[in-house]
Amino acid sequence: MQRAALLDAARSLLSEGGTEALTFPALAERTGLARSSVYEYFRSRAAVVEELCEVDFPVWAAEVEAAMAVAEGPEAKVEAYVRRQLALVGDRRHRAVVAISASELDAGAREKIRAAHGGLVAMIVEAVAETGHAEPRLAAMLVQGVVDAAVRRIELGVEEASVVTEAAVAMVVRGVRG
């Protein structure tokens, strides 16, 4: 239970203040633990980040996969893939993941993030292939690039999230059609 409380506190700290806010003293304060107790659960900030990736990425991916599963047809699956990821932008887990991705991490943590993103891209390859696209793996990676760019636009708050989402969906669906 303490480990889960520490991870929840880490999510909050990351979503509120980015990686600079994720410190062991801050984790201790948020959870009511002594700072030395935090070290009993995690050896470093990177270890906290790695565990967040292990816990949160699969949940996020499952939500995207579930949205795709109810969509009918390959273009609808691609659209669901984009829409669900962009709908998750406001979620604390997503804000924490974005903060994590922007941070200076050790090689192990970076590899876990890369593998998780690779899992997301793998979800969409089959749907892109079913559209008849000549390079489905490449197109899937580019689709994720559009999603990543749309996430950054939404987080900037310059345009309404719905405007960014509709633009990203239109661009991606037209793009996978070739």
PDB file of C-alpha atoms in Angstrom, residues 85-149:
ATOM      1  CA  GLN A  85      -4.910   8.893 -26.869  1.00  0.00           C
ATOM      2  CA  LEU A  86      -5.859  12.543 -27.203  1.00  0.00           C
ATOM      3  CA  ALA A  87      -8.771  12.089 -24.796  1.00  0.00           C
ATOM      4  CA  LEU A  88      -6.293  10.801 -22.211  1.00  0.00           C
ATOM      5  CA  VAL A  89      -4.237  14.021 -22.299  1.00  0.00           C
ATOM      6  CA  GLY A  90      -6.010  15.443 -19.253  1.00  0.00           C
ATOM      7  CA  ASP A  91      -5.563  12.261 -17.228  1.00  0.00           C
ATOM      8  CA  ARG A  92      -2.993  12.487 -14.397  1.00  0.00           C
ATOM      9  CA  ARG A  93      -1.309   9.309 -15.598  1.00  0.00           C
ATOM     10  CA  HIS A  94      -0.789  10.865 -19.007  1.00  0.00           C
ATOM     11  CA  ARG A  95       0.579  14.121 -17.611  1.00  0.00           C
ATOM     12  CA  ALA A  96       2.994  12.086 -15.514  1.00  0.00           C
ATOM     13  CA  VAL A  97       4.078  10.029 -18.539  1.00  0.00           C
ATOM     14  CA  VAL A  98       4.686  13.192 -20.567  1.00  0.00           C
ATOM     15  CA  ALA A  99       6.740  14.677 -17.745  1.00  0.00           C
ATOM     16  CA  ILE A 100       8.663  11.422 -17.503  1.00  0.00           C
ATOM     17  CA  SER A 101       9.322  11.376 -21.239  1.00  0.00           C
ATOM     18  CA  ALA A 102      10.735  14.886 -21.093  1.00  0.00           C
ATOM     19  CA  SER A 103      13.064  14.141 -18.197  1.00  0.00           C
ATOM     20  CA  GLU A 104      16.656  13.099 -18.065  1.00  0.00           C
ATOM     21  CA  LEU A 105      16.413   9.383 -17.427  1.00  0.00           C
ATOM     22  CA  ASP A 106      18.853   6.558 -17.246  1.00  0.00           C
ATOM     23  CA  ALA A 107      19.075   4.078 -20.120  1.00  0.00           C
ATOM     24  CA  GLY A 108      16.797   1.523 -18.444  1.00  0.00           C
ATOM     25  CA  ALA A 109      13.952   3.980 -17.952  1.00  0.00           C
ATOM     26  CA  ARG A 110      14.313   5.342 -21.486  1.00  0.00           C
ATOM     27  CA  GLU A 111      14.196   1.801 -22.874  1.00  0.00           C
ATOM     28  CA  LYS A 112      10.983   1.050 -20.967  1.00  0.00           C
ATOM     29  CA  ILE A 113       9.384   4.187 -22.393  1.00  0.00           C
ATOM     30  CA  ARG A 114      10.534   3.259 -25.912  1.00  0.00           C
ATOM     31  CA  ALA A 115       9.155  -0.260 -25.520  1.00  0.00           C
ATOM     32  CA  ALA A 116       5.824   1.073 -24.272  1.00  0.00           C
ATOM     33  CA  HIS A 117       5.536   3.463 -27.205  1.00  0.00           C
ATOM     34  CA  GLY A 118       6.495   0.617 -29.508  1.00  0.00           C
ATOM     35  CA  GLY A 119       3.598  -1.358 -28.075  1.00  0.00           C
ATOM     36  CA  LEU A 120       1.221   1.488 -28.889  1.00  0.00           C
ATOM     37  CA  VAL A 121       2.506   1.701 -32.451  1.00  0.00           C
ATOM     38  CA  ALA A 122       2.246  -2.088 -32.858  1.00  0.00           C
ATOM     39  CA  MET A 123      -1.478  -1.828 -32.012  1.00  0.00           C
ATOM     40  CA  ILE A 124      -2.158   0.303 -35.049  1.00  0.00           C
ATOM     41  CA  VAL A 125       0.031  -1.435 -37.663  1.00  0.00           C
ATOM     42  CA  GLU A 126      -2.577  -4.071 -38.527  1.00  0.00           C
ATOM     43  CA  ALA A 127      -5.359  -1.510 -38.938  1.00  0.00           C
ATOM     44  CA  VAL A 128      -3.117   0.606 -41.185  1.00  0.00           C
ATOM     45  CA  ALA A 129      -2.215  -2.486 -43.224  1.00  0.00           C
ATOM     46  CA  GLU A 130      -5.923  -3.259 -43.666  1.00  0.00           C
ATOM     47  CA  THR A 131      -6.404   0.152 -45.276  1.00  0.00           C
ATOM     48  CA  GLY A 132      -4.066  -1.011 -48.036  1.00  0.00           C
ATOM     49  CA  HIS A 133      -1.220   1.324 -47.121  1.00  0.00           C
ATOM     50  CA  ALA A 134       2.032   0.202 -48.766  1.00  0.00           C
ATOM     51  CA  GLU A 135       4.184   0.849 -45.655  1.00  0.00           C
ATOM     52  CA  PRO A 136       1.986   0.079 -42.637  1.00  0.00           C
ATOM     53  CA  ARG A 137       4.776   0.049 -40.009  1.00  0.00           C
ATOM     54  CA  LEU A 138       6.163   3.378 -41.200  1.00  0.00           C
ATOM     55  CA  ALA A 139       2.686   4.852 -41.466  1.00  0.00           C
ATOM     56  CA  ALA A 140       1.878   3.653 -37.923  1.00  0.00           C
ATOM     57  CA  MET A 141       4.983   5.386 -36.607  1.00  0.00           C
ATOM     58  CA  LEU A 142       3.987   8.568 -38.417  1.00  0.00           C
ATOM     59  CA  VAL A 143       0.457   8.298 -37.000  1.00  0.00           C
ATOM     60  CA  GLN A 144       1.991   8.196 -33.519  1.00  0.00           C
ATOM     61  CA  GLY A 145       4.094  11.220 -34.449  1.00  0.00           C
ATOM     62  CA  VAL A 146       0.918  13.133 -35.287  1.00  0.00           C
ATOM     63  CA  VAL A 147      -0.593  12.012 -31.967  1.00  0.00           C
ATOM     64  CA  ASP A 148       2.523  13.153 -30.089  1.00  0.00           C
ATOM     65  CA  ALA A 149       2.443  16.543 -31.826  1.00  0.00           C
TER      66      ALA A 149
END
